[in-house]
Every structure is written in C-alpha cells, then in structure tokens.
Short mmCIF file of N, CA and C in Angstrom, two decimals:
data_model
loop_
_atom_site.label_atom_id
_atom_site.label_comp_id
_atom_site.label_asym_id
_atom_site.label_seq_id
_atom_site.Cartn_x
_atom_site.Cartn_y
_atom_site.Cartn_z
N MET A 1 124.51 76.78 101.88
CA MET A 1 123.26 76.29 101.35
C MET A 1 122.13 77.30 101.58
N LYS A 2 122.10 77.92 102.79
CA LYS A 2 121.06 78.88 103.12
C LYS A 2 121.10 80.06 102.15
N GLY A 3 122.32 80.57 101.88
CA GLY A 3 122.49 81.69 100.95
C GLY A 3 122.06 81.32 99.54
N PHE A 4 122.35 80.11 99.15
CA PHE A 4 121.96 79.62 97.82
C PHE A 4 120.44 79.59 97.68
N LEU A 5 119.75 79.07 98.70
CA LEU A 5 118.28 78.99 98.66
C LEU A 5 117.65 80.39 98.63
N LYS A 6 118.24 81.30 99.36
CA LYS A 6 117.74 82.68 99.37
C LYS A 6 117.86 83.30 97.98
N GLU A 7 118.99 83.11 97.34
CA GLU A 7 119.20 83.64 95.98
C GLU A 7 118.25 83.00 94.97
N VAL A 8 118.04 81.69 95.08
CA VAL A 8 117.11 81.00 94.19
C VAL A 8 115.69 81.55 94.40
N GLY A 9 115.31 81.75 95.65
CA GLY A 9 114.00 82.32 95.98
C GLY A 9 113.82 83.70 95.39
N LYS A 10 114.84 84.55 95.49
CA LYS A 10 114.78 85.89 94.92
C LYS A 10 114.62 85.83 93.41
N LYS A 11 115.39 84.97 92.75
CA LYS A 11 115.30 84.85 91.29
C LYS A 11 113.95 84.31 90.86
N LEU A 12 113.42 83.37 91.60
CA LEU A 12 112.11 82.82 91.29
C LEU A 12 111.03 83.90 91.45
N ALA A 13 111.08 84.65 92.54
CA ALA A 13 110.12 85.72 92.76
C ALA A 13 110.22 86.78 91.68
N LYS A 14 111.44 87.14 91.31
CA LYS A 14 111.66 88.15 90.29
C LYS A 14 111.12 87.68 88.93
N GLY A 15 111.22 86.38 88.66
CA GLY A 15 110.72 85.82 87.42
C GLY A 15 109.20 85.78 87.36
N LEU A 16 108.55 85.58 88.50
CA LEU A 16 107.10 85.48 88.55
C LEU A 16 106.41 86.82 88.76
N LEU A 17 107.02 87.67 89.58
CA LEU A 17 106.40 88.94 89.96
C LEU A 17 106.85 90.07 89.06
N ALA A 18 105.88 90.82 88.56
CA ALA A 18 106.21 92.04 87.84
C ALA A 18 106.36 93.19 88.83
N ASP A 19 105.55 93.16 89.90
CA ASP A 19 105.58 94.21 90.91
C ASP A 19 104.72 93.79 92.09
N TYR A 20 104.71 94.60 93.13
CA TYR A 20 103.87 94.35 94.29
C TYR A 20 103.47 95.68 94.88
N SER A 21 102.45 95.67 95.73
CA SER A 21 102.09 96.86 96.50
C SER A 21 101.54 96.41 97.84
N ILE A 22 101.77 97.24 98.85
CA ILE A 22 101.28 96.97 100.19
C ILE A 22 100.69 98.28 100.72
N TYR A 23 99.40 98.25 101.00
CA TYR A 23 98.71 99.43 101.49
C TYR A 23 97.97 99.15 102.78
N ARG A 24 97.87 100.17 103.62
CA ARG A 24 97.00 100.14 104.79
C ARG A 24 95.74 100.91 104.40
N ILE A 25 94.60 100.36 104.78
CA ILE A 25 93.32 101.02 104.54
C ILE A 25 92.85 101.60 105.87
N TYR A 26 92.56 102.89 105.86
CA TYR A 26 92.05 103.58 107.04
C TYR A 26 90.63 104.04 106.75
N THR A 27 89.83 104.17 107.81
CA THR A 27 88.46 104.63 107.64
C THR A 27 88.06 105.53 108.79
N LEU A 28 87.02 106.31 108.52
CA LEU A 28 86.40 107.14 109.55
C LEU A 28 84.92 107.23 109.20
N SER A 29 84.08 107.03 110.21
CA SER A 29 82.65 107.17 109.98
C SER A 29 82.17 108.40 110.73
N GLY A 30 81.01 108.87 110.32
CA GLY A 30 80.44 110.08 110.93
C GLY A 30 80.29 109.96 112.43
N GLY A 31 79.95 108.77 112.92
CA GLY A 31 79.79 108.56 114.35
C GLY A 31 81.09 108.61 115.12
N GLU A 32 82.22 108.41 114.42
CA GLU A 32 83.53 108.40 115.08
C GLU A 32 84.25 109.74 114.94
N ALA A 33 83.78 110.56 114.01
CA ALA A 33 84.48 111.82 113.70
C ALA A 33 84.37 112.78 114.87
N GLY A 34 85.51 113.23 115.32
CA GLY A 34 85.55 114.20 116.41
C GLY A 34 85.48 115.61 115.85
N GLY A 35 85.18 116.53 116.70
CA GLY A 35 85.10 117.93 116.27
C GLY A 35 86.46 118.59 116.33
N HIS A 36 87.32 118.28 115.38
CA HIS A 36 88.65 118.88 115.35
C HIS A 36 88.53 120.36 115.03
N GLU A 37 89.18 121.16 115.86
CA GLU A 37 89.21 122.59 115.58
C GLU A 37 90.41 122.89 114.69
N VAL A 38 90.20 123.80 113.77
CA VAL A 38 91.29 124.19 112.88
C VAL A 38 92.22 125.11 113.65
N ALA A 39 93.51 124.86 113.55
CA ALA A 39 94.51 125.66 114.27
C ALA A 39 94.44 127.12 113.84
N GLU A 40 94.80 127.97 114.75
CA GLU A 40 94.79 129.41 114.47
C GLU A 40 95.66 129.72 113.25
N GLY A 41 95.12 130.55 112.38
CA GLY A 41 95.85 130.95 111.18
C GLY A 41 95.59 130.05 109.98
N LEU A 42 94.87 128.92 110.20
CA LEU A 42 94.56 128.01 109.11
C LEU A 42 93.06 128.02 108.83
N THR A 43 92.71 127.83 107.58
CA THR A 43 91.33 127.69 107.15
C THR A 43 91.27 126.48 106.24
N VAL A 44 90.28 125.62 106.43
CA VAL A 44 90.05 124.50 105.52
C VAL A 44 88.72 124.75 104.84
N ARG A 45 88.73 124.73 103.51
CA ARG A 45 87.49 124.96 102.76
C ARG A 45 87.54 124.20 101.45
N GLU A 46 86.35 124.01 100.87
CA GLU A 46 86.29 123.37 99.57
C GLU A 46 86.88 124.33 98.54
N ILE A 47 87.53 123.78 97.54
CA ILE A 47 88.20 124.59 96.51
C ILE A 47 87.75 124.08 95.14
N ASP A 48 87.64 124.99 94.18
CA ASP A 48 87.16 124.59 92.85
C ASP A 48 88.33 124.40 91.88
N GLU A 49 88.00 123.83 90.73
CA GLU A 49 89.01 123.52 89.71
C GLU A 49 89.74 124.77 89.21
N THR A 50 89.02 125.87 89.07
CA THR A 50 89.64 127.10 88.57
C THR A 50 90.70 127.60 89.54
N SER A 51 90.38 127.57 90.84
CA SER A 51 91.36 128.02 91.84
C SER A 51 92.57 127.10 91.87
N LEU A 52 92.34 125.79 91.73
CA LEU A 52 93.46 124.85 91.70
C LEU A 52 94.36 125.12 90.49
N ALA A 53 93.75 125.28 89.32
CA ALA A 53 94.50 125.45 88.09
C ALA A 53 95.28 126.77 88.05
N SER A 54 94.85 127.75 88.86
CA SER A 54 95.54 129.05 88.83
C SER A 54 96.41 129.29 90.06
N ASP A 55 96.59 128.28 90.90
CA ASP A 55 97.41 128.43 92.10
C ASP A 55 98.86 128.73 91.71
N PRO A 56 99.56 129.58 92.46
CA PRO A 56 100.96 129.88 92.14
C PRO A 56 101.91 128.68 92.25
N SER A 57 101.53 127.67 93.04
CA SER A 57 102.40 126.52 93.22
C SER A 57 102.17 125.48 92.12
N GLN A 58 103.24 125.09 91.45
CA GLN A 58 103.14 124.05 90.42
C GLN A 58 102.66 122.74 91.02
N LEU A 59 103.10 122.41 92.23
CA LEU A 59 102.68 121.18 92.89
C LEU A 59 101.15 121.15 93.06
N ILE A 60 100.58 122.26 93.48
CA ILE A 60 99.12 122.34 93.65
C ILE A 60 98.43 122.27 92.28
N ARG A 61 98.92 123.00 91.31
CA ARG A 61 98.32 122.97 89.96
C ARG A 61 98.36 121.56 89.38
N ASP A 62 99.43 120.83 89.64
CA ASP A 62 99.56 119.47 89.11
C ASP A 62 98.49 118.51 89.64
N GLN A 63 97.85 118.85 90.73
CA GLN A 63 96.83 117.99 91.33
C GLN A 63 95.43 118.25 90.77
N SER A 64 95.27 119.26 89.94
CA SER A 64 93.93 119.66 89.49
C SER A 64 93.19 118.55 88.74
N GLY A 65 93.87 117.57 88.20
CA GLY A 65 93.21 116.47 87.52
C GLY A 65 92.38 115.60 88.46
N TYR A 66 92.61 115.70 89.75
CA TYR A 66 91.82 114.96 90.72
C TYR A 66 90.45 115.60 90.96
N ALA A 67 90.28 116.86 90.56
CA ALA A 67 89.03 117.58 90.76
C ALA A 67 88.06 117.25 89.63
N GLY A 68 86.84 117.73 89.76
CA GLY A 68 85.84 117.55 88.71
C GLY A 68 84.64 116.78 89.22
N PRO A 69 83.77 116.39 88.31
CA PRO A 69 82.56 115.66 88.70
C PRO A 69 82.90 114.39 89.48
N GLY A 70 82.12 114.11 90.52
CA GLY A 70 82.35 112.92 91.34
C GLY A 70 83.48 113.10 92.33
N SER A 71 83.85 114.35 92.61
CA SER A 71 84.90 114.59 93.59
C SER A 71 84.60 115.85 94.38
N HIS A 72 85.21 115.92 95.55
CA HIS A 72 85.22 117.15 96.35
C HIS A 72 86.67 117.43 96.67
N ALA A 73 87.09 118.66 96.44
CA ALA A 73 88.47 119.08 96.69
C ALA A 73 88.48 120.08 97.85
N TYR A 74 89.46 119.91 98.74
CA TYR A 74 89.59 120.79 99.90
C TYR A 74 91.00 121.35 99.97
N ALA A 75 91.08 122.59 100.43
CA ALA A 75 92.38 123.23 100.61
C ALA A 75 92.54 123.68 102.05
N CYS A 76 93.74 123.57 102.56
CA CYS A 76 94.11 124.15 103.84
C CYS A 76 94.88 125.42 103.50
N ILE A 77 94.38 126.53 103.97
CA ILE A 77 94.93 127.83 103.58
C ILE A 77 95.53 128.52 104.79
N GLU A 78 96.73 129.04 104.58
CA GLU A 78 97.41 129.83 105.61
C GLU A 78 97.84 131.15 104.98
N ASN A 79 97.41 132.24 105.58
CA ASN A 79 97.75 133.59 105.09
C ASN A 79 97.44 133.75 103.60
N GLY A 80 96.28 133.24 103.18
CA GLY A 80 95.85 133.39 101.79
C GLY A 80 96.52 132.44 100.81
N ARG A 81 97.38 131.58 101.29
CA ARG A 81 98.13 130.66 100.43
C ARG A 81 97.69 129.22 100.68
N VAL A 82 97.49 128.45 99.62
CA VAL A 82 97.16 127.04 99.76
C VAL A 82 98.40 126.31 100.27
N ALA A 83 98.25 125.69 101.45
CA ALA A 83 99.36 124.95 102.06
C ALA A 83 99.26 123.45 101.77
N GLY A 84 98.03 122.98 101.53
CA GLY A 84 97.81 121.57 101.23
C GLY A 84 96.42 121.38 100.65
N ILE A 85 96.25 120.28 99.94
CA ILE A 85 94.95 119.96 99.34
C ILE A 85 94.67 118.47 99.47
N CYS A 86 93.39 118.13 99.43
CA CYS A 86 93.00 116.73 99.39
C CYS A 86 91.75 116.59 98.53
N PHE A 87 91.55 115.37 98.05
CA PHE A 87 90.44 115.08 97.14
C PHE A 87 89.73 113.81 97.57
N TYR A 88 88.41 113.86 97.58
CA TYR A 88 87.57 112.70 97.82
C TYR A 88 86.87 112.36 96.51
N TRP A 89 86.84 111.08 96.18
CA TRP A 89 86.09 110.59 95.02
C TRP A 89 84.98 109.69 95.51
N PHE A 90 83.91 109.62 94.70
CA PHE A 90 82.75 108.81 95.03
C PHE A 90 81.98 108.50 93.75
N GLY A 91 81.01 107.62 93.86
CA GLY A 91 80.14 107.30 92.73
C GLY A 91 80.89 106.81 91.51
N GLU A 92 80.42 107.25 90.34
CA GLU A 92 81.01 106.82 89.07
C GLU A 92 82.48 107.20 88.95
N ARG A 93 82.84 108.33 89.46
CA ARG A 93 84.24 108.79 89.37
C ARG A 93 85.17 107.79 90.06
N TYR A 94 84.74 107.32 91.23
CA TYR A 94 85.60 106.40 91.98
C TYR A 94 85.74 105.05 91.29
N LYS A 95 84.77 104.66 90.52
CA LYS A 95 84.81 103.35 89.87
C LYS A 95 86.03 103.20 88.96
N THR A 96 86.64 104.31 88.53
CA THR A 96 87.87 104.22 87.73
C THR A 96 89.01 103.67 88.56
N ARG A 97 88.97 103.87 89.87
CA ARG A 97 89.98 103.33 90.78
C ARG A 97 89.53 102.00 91.34
N ASN A 98 88.37 102.04 92.00
CA ASN A 98 87.70 100.86 92.52
C ASN A 98 88.62 99.90 93.28
N PHE A 99 89.56 100.44 94.01
CA PHE A 99 90.47 99.62 94.81
C PHE A 99 89.76 99.03 96.03
N TRP A 100 88.89 99.82 96.61
CA TRP A 100 88.18 99.42 97.82
C TRP A 100 86.70 99.65 97.56
N PRO A 101 85.83 98.67 97.84
CA PRO A 101 84.41 98.84 97.53
C PRO A 101 83.77 99.95 98.36
N LEU A 102 82.98 100.78 97.70
CA LEU A 102 82.28 101.86 98.39
C LEU A 102 80.77 101.66 98.26
N ALA A 103 80.07 101.92 99.35
CA ALA A 103 78.61 101.88 99.35
C ALA A 103 78.08 103.31 99.19
N GLU A 104 76.78 103.43 99.06
CA GLU A 104 76.14 104.74 98.99
C GLU A 104 76.50 105.53 100.25
N GLY A 105 76.85 106.80 100.10
CA GLY A 105 77.20 107.63 101.24
C GLY A 105 78.64 107.47 101.71
N GLU A 106 79.45 106.74 100.91
CA GLU A 106 80.86 106.57 101.24
C GLU A 106 81.73 107.21 100.16
N ALA A 107 82.90 107.67 100.56
CA ALA A 107 83.85 108.28 99.63
C ALA A 107 85.25 107.81 99.99
N LYS A 108 86.16 108.00 99.08
CA LYS A 108 87.56 107.65 99.33
C LYS A 108 88.42 108.89 99.16
N LEU A 109 89.24 109.16 100.15
CA LEU A 109 90.21 110.23 100.04
C LEU A 109 91.33 109.68 99.14
N VAL A 110 91.37 110.16 97.90
CA VAL A 110 92.27 109.56 96.90
C VAL A 110 93.62 110.27 96.78
N GLN A 111 93.70 111.50 97.27
CA GLN A 111 94.98 112.23 97.14
C GLN A 111 95.06 113.31 98.20
N ILE A 112 96.22 113.44 98.81
CA ILE A 112 96.50 114.53 99.73
C ILE A 112 97.93 114.97 99.49
N VAL A 113 98.11 116.28 99.42
CA VAL A 113 99.44 116.86 99.18
C VAL A 113 99.59 118.09 100.07
N VAL A 114 100.72 118.17 100.73
CA VAL A 114 101.08 119.36 101.51
C VAL A 114 102.37 119.89 100.91
N LEU A 115 102.43 121.19 100.72
CA LEU A 115 103.65 121.79 100.17
C LEU A 115 104.85 121.40 101.03
N PRO A 116 105.97 121.07 100.40
CA PRO A 116 107.15 120.61 101.17
C PRO A 116 107.56 121.56 102.29
N GLU A 117 107.51 122.85 102.04
CA GLU A 117 107.94 123.81 103.06
C GLU A 117 106.93 123.96 104.20
N MET A 118 105.75 123.34 104.07
CA MET A 118 104.72 123.42 105.10
C MET A 118 104.58 122.11 105.88
N ARG A 119 105.33 121.10 105.53
CA ARG A 119 105.21 119.79 106.17
C ARG A 119 105.75 119.81 107.59
N GLY A 120 105.23 118.89 108.41
CA GLY A 120 105.67 118.79 109.79
C GLY A 120 104.98 119.75 110.73
N ARG A 121 103.93 120.42 110.25
CA ARG A 121 103.22 121.41 111.07
C ARG A 121 101.78 121.02 111.36
N GLY A 122 101.40 119.79 111.02
CA GLY A 122 100.05 119.33 111.30
C GLY A 122 99.01 119.72 110.27
N ILE A 123 99.46 120.25 109.14
CA ILE A 123 98.51 120.69 108.11
C ILE A 123 97.73 119.51 107.53
N ALA A 124 98.40 118.39 107.28
CA ALA A 124 97.69 117.22 106.74
C ALA A 124 96.61 116.76 107.71
N THR A 125 96.91 116.71 108.98
CA THR A 125 95.93 116.29 109.98
C THR A 125 94.73 117.23 109.98
N GLN A 126 94.99 118.53 109.96
CA GLN A 126 93.91 119.52 109.91
C GLN A 126 93.04 119.32 108.67
N LEU A 127 93.70 119.14 107.56
CA LEU A 127 93.00 118.98 106.28
C LEU A 127 92.15 117.71 106.28
N ILE A 128 92.70 116.60 106.74
CA ILE A 128 91.98 115.32 106.78
C ILE A 128 90.76 115.42 107.70
N ALA A 129 90.96 115.95 108.89
CA ALA A 129 89.87 116.03 109.87
C ALA A 129 88.78 117.00 109.44
N SER A 130 89.16 118.19 109.06
CA SER A 130 88.17 119.22 108.71
C SER A 130 87.44 118.92 107.41
N SER A 131 88.12 118.34 106.44
CA SER A 131 87.46 118.04 105.17
C SER A 131 86.39 116.97 105.37
N PHE A 132 86.67 115.98 106.22
CA PHE A 132 85.65 114.96 106.45
C PHE A 132 84.45 115.54 107.19
N GLN A 133 84.67 116.49 108.09
CA GLN A 133 83.54 117.16 108.75
C GLN A 133 82.63 117.78 107.69
N ASP A 134 83.21 118.42 106.69
CA ASP A 134 82.42 119.03 105.63
C ASP A 134 81.73 117.96 104.77
N MET A 135 82.43 116.85 104.51
CA MET A 135 81.84 115.76 103.73
C MET A 135 80.58 115.21 104.42
N MET A 136 80.59 115.15 105.74
CA MET A 136 79.40 114.68 106.46
C MET A 136 78.21 115.60 106.21
N GLY A 137 78.46 116.88 106.04
CA GLY A 137 77.40 117.82 105.71
C GLY A 137 76.87 117.65 104.29
N LYS A 138 77.57 116.88 103.49
CA LYS A 138 77.15 116.58 102.12
C LYS A 138 76.56 115.16 102.03
N ASP A 139 76.12 114.63 103.16
CA ASP A 139 75.47 113.31 103.25
C ASP A 139 76.41 112.13 103.06
N PHE A 140 77.68 112.30 103.33
CA PHE A 140 78.60 111.16 103.37
C PHE A 140 78.74 110.74 104.83
N HIS A 141 78.69 109.44 105.08
CA HIS A 141 78.78 108.97 106.47
C HIS A 141 80.06 108.18 106.75
N ARG A 142 80.82 107.86 105.71
CA ARG A 142 82.07 107.11 105.90
C ARG A 142 83.04 107.47 104.78
N ALA A 143 84.32 107.48 105.14
CA ALA A 143 85.36 107.70 104.14
C ALA A 143 86.48 106.69 104.38
N TYR A 144 87.20 106.40 103.32
CA TYR A 144 88.33 105.48 103.35
C TYR A 144 89.55 106.18 102.75
N ALA A 145 90.71 105.67 103.09
CA ALA A 145 91.96 106.13 102.49
C ALA A 145 92.88 104.93 102.35
N ARG A 146 93.64 104.91 101.27
CA ARG A 146 94.64 103.86 101.03
C ARG A 146 96.00 104.52 101.14
N ILE A 147 96.82 104.01 102.06
CA ILE A 147 98.10 104.64 102.37
C ILE A 147 99.21 103.59 102.23
N TRP A 148 100.26 103.95 101.51
CA TRP A 148 101.39 103.05 101.35
C TRP A 148 101.88 102.64 102.73
N HIS A 149 102.14 101.37 102.93
CA HIS A 149 102.42 100.78 104.25
C HIS A 149 103.55 101.44 105.01
N SER A 150 104.51 102.04 104.33
CA SER A 150 105.66 102.63 105.03
C SER A 150 105.67 104.15 105.01
N ASN A 151 104.56 104.76 104.61
CA ASN A 151 104.47 106.23 104.57
C ASN A 151 104.12 106.74 105.97
N ALA A 152 105.10 106.76 106.84
CA ALA A 152 104.90 107.11 108.25
C ALA A 152 104.22 108.46 108.45
N PRO A 153 104.61 109.54 107.74
CA PRO A 153 103.93 110.82 107.97
C PRO A 153 102.43 110.76 107.67
N SER A 154 102.05 110.08 106.58
CA SER A 154 100.62 109.98 106.26
C SER A 154 99.88 109.11 107.27
N LEU A 155 100.46 107.99 107.63
CA LEU A 155 99.82 107.11 108.62
C LEU A 155 99.59 107.88 109.93
N LYS A 156 100.58 108.65 110.35
CA LYS A 156 100.47 109.44 111.58
C LYS A 156 99.39 110.50 111.45
N ALA A 157 99.33 111.19 110.32
CA ALA A 157 98.34 112.25 110.11
C ALA A 157 96.92 111.68 110.17
N PHE A 158 96.69 110.54 109.54
CA PHE A 158 95.36 109.94 109.56
C PHE A 158 94.98 109.49 110.98
N ARG A 159 95.92 108.89 111.70
CA ARG A 159 95.63 108.47 113.07
C ARG A 159 95.29 109.68 113.94
N LYS A 160 96.08 110.75 113.82
CA LYS A 160 95.83 111.95 114.62
C LYS A 160 94.49 112.60 114.27
N ALA A 161 94.03 112.40 113.03
CA ALA A 161 92.73 112.95 112.61
C ALA A 161 91.58 112.05 113.04
N GLY A 162 91.88 110.93 113.72
CA GLY A 162 90.85 110.06 114.24
C GLY A 162 90.50 108.86 113.38
N TRP A 163 91.18 108.69 112.24
CA TRP A 163 90.90 107.56 111.36
C TRP A 163 91.48 106.29 111.97
N LYS A 164 90.86 105.16 111.65
CA LYS A 164 91.27 103.87 112.19
C LYS A 164 91.67 102.91 111.07
N PRO A 165 92.72 102.09 111.30
CA PRO A 165 93.09 101.09 110.29
C PRO A 165 92.06 99.96 110.27
N VAL A 166 91.69 99.52 109.06
CA VAL A 166 90.73 98.42 108.94
C VAL A 166 91.30 97.23 108.17
N ALA A 167 92.34 97.46 107.39
CA ALA A 167 92.89 96.35 106.60
C ALA A 167 94.30 96.68 106.13
N LEU A 168 95.00 95.60 105.80
CA LEU A 168 96.27 95.68 105.10
C LEU A 168 96.03 94.92 103.80
N VAL A 169 96.30 95.56 102.68
CA VAL A 169 96.08 94.94 101.37
C VAL A 169 97.42 94.77 100.68
N VAL A 170 97.70 93.53 100.29
CA VAL A 170 98.94 93.20 99.58
C VAL A 170 98.54 92.73 98.19
N GLU A 171 99.16 93.32 97.18
CA GLU A 171 98.90 92.92 95.80
C GLU A 171 100.18 92.41 95.17
N PHE A 172 100.04 91.32 94.44
CA PHE A 172 101.15 90.77 93.67
C PHE A 172 100.76 90.85 92.20
N PHE A 173 101.57 91.52 91.43
CA PHE A 173 101.34 91.63 90.00
C PHE A 173 102.17 90.55 89.33
N LEU A 174 101.51 89.49 88.91
CA LEU A 174 102.19 88.34 88.33
C LEU A 174 102.37 88.54 86.83
N ARG A 175 103.50 88.15 86.34
CA ARG A 175 103.76 88.25 84.90
C ARG A 175 102.74 87.41 84.14
N GLY A 176 102.23 87.99 83.07
CA GLY A 176 101.26 87.28 82.23
C GLY A 176 99.82 87.42 82.69
N ARG A 177 99.59 88.07 83.82
CA ARG A 177 98.21 88.28 84.31
C ARG A 177 97.87 89.75 84.23
N SER A 178 96.64 90.05 83.81
CA SER A 178 96.23 91.45 83.70
C SER A 178 95.77 92.02 85.04
N ARG A 179 95.30 91.17 85.94
CA ARG A 179 94.84 91.63 87.25
C ARG A 179 95.75 91.09 88.34
N PRO A 180 95.97 91.90 89.37
CA PRO A 180 96.84 91.43 90.46
C PRO A 180 96.17 90.40 91.34
N LEU A 181 96.97 89.63 92.01
CA LEU A 181 96.50 88.75 93.07
C LEU A 181 96.46 89.61 94.33
N ARG A 182 95.29 89.73 94.94
CA ARG A 182 95.11 90.65 96.08
C ARG A 182 94.78 89.86 97.33
N ILE A 183 95.50 90.16 98.40
CA ILE A 183 95.27 89.54 99.71
C ILE A 183 94.91 90.64 100.68
N ARG A 184 93.79 90.46 101.37
CA ARG A 184 93.34 91.45 102.35
C ARG A 184 93.41 90.84 103.74
N LEU A 185 94.13 91.52 104.62
CA LEU A 185 94.25 91.10 106.02
C LEU A 185 93.57 92.14 106.88
N ASN A 186 92.72 91.75 107.78
CA ASN A 186 92.03 92.71 108.64
C ASN A 186 92.99 93.32 109.65
N GLY A 187 92.70 94.60 109.97
CA GLY A 187 93.48 95.30 111.00
C GLY A 187 94.68 95.86 110.55
#
C-alpha cells in the first residue's frame, strides 16, 4: 500500500508540476565585507565588453551577453589570462530578472564562471570578494546572489568570501500557470 501511495503521489505531482527550482539566496553588505586580499599571482579588475568578446576562451566569450548597460563585469586574471568572470546587474537591467527585490544601492551577482582547468583553486572566492569591494566604491552597499541549492562549490565560495545565507526560495511551475508559485523560507 505504501508503495502504491508513493507512485500515485509521483504521478499526481508530475501531472500538476511542469518544473521546480530551489535556490539559496546569499547576501553581503558593505558593513560586513572584509578586506580580502587577492592571492599572489591573481588580479581582479573590472572588464569591458570588448575584452570579453575577444577572449581566447569560448566559455568566457559566451558570457559577454551578461555585460552592458546596468551591469558591472569583473575578471580574475592569472598570468595575463582570464581565469574567471562575474557579473552584477542593477537598476533597469536587473528588472528583466527581478527574482529578488533590489533597493537603491543594491545589485545582484547574476553570473560567475571559472574556467574548468582553474577550478578548485579559490578563484571564485577571490573574484566574489574582490569584485564586491570594487562595487562598494561605486556606491553599492549590498549585493545578493541566487545559488542552486545543491551547487556545493558555489555555496562554499560565497561563504568563504563572507556572504551569508538569507533565504531558501522554492518555486513550483504549475501546468497552466504563467507564473510560478514561490515559497520563501528565511535562513
């Protein structure tokens, strides 16, 4: 009987749900940001669309659509080579996503990518920490990030960079509805 009920439950859920998502929301404010030093041999700096579009790595070039008005793009560079990049969106640009409400002076880190051969070396942590330091110099006082609930490397990188979890957001995409049912749990 127990197995039967489980199967019926699965079929019912499959019939009602088109999809689901589970994200952790992390944040960092200017008052909490520590002075992370960039590791020797690495440089974190803002990068422009032209540099992104002409990077030798296809993975980096593929991210250039995240750049442009209403965004700041940062690169972590090792020996003259882009090892990773991240993008913050704000204002009108962010409203196209609008997953998490932003106030004046807030931005969302919408994308971070580290080259596969560079992963596991702390580059994401360096990039996250140092890029937010620069964002504070541009009059941003808080940033948010949405991270898939089981993306352990990203969750670890954000924690090591000093970011704190503020919410768990679960979305259910129900068949026949244009907007998902969203549940926000604190912490």
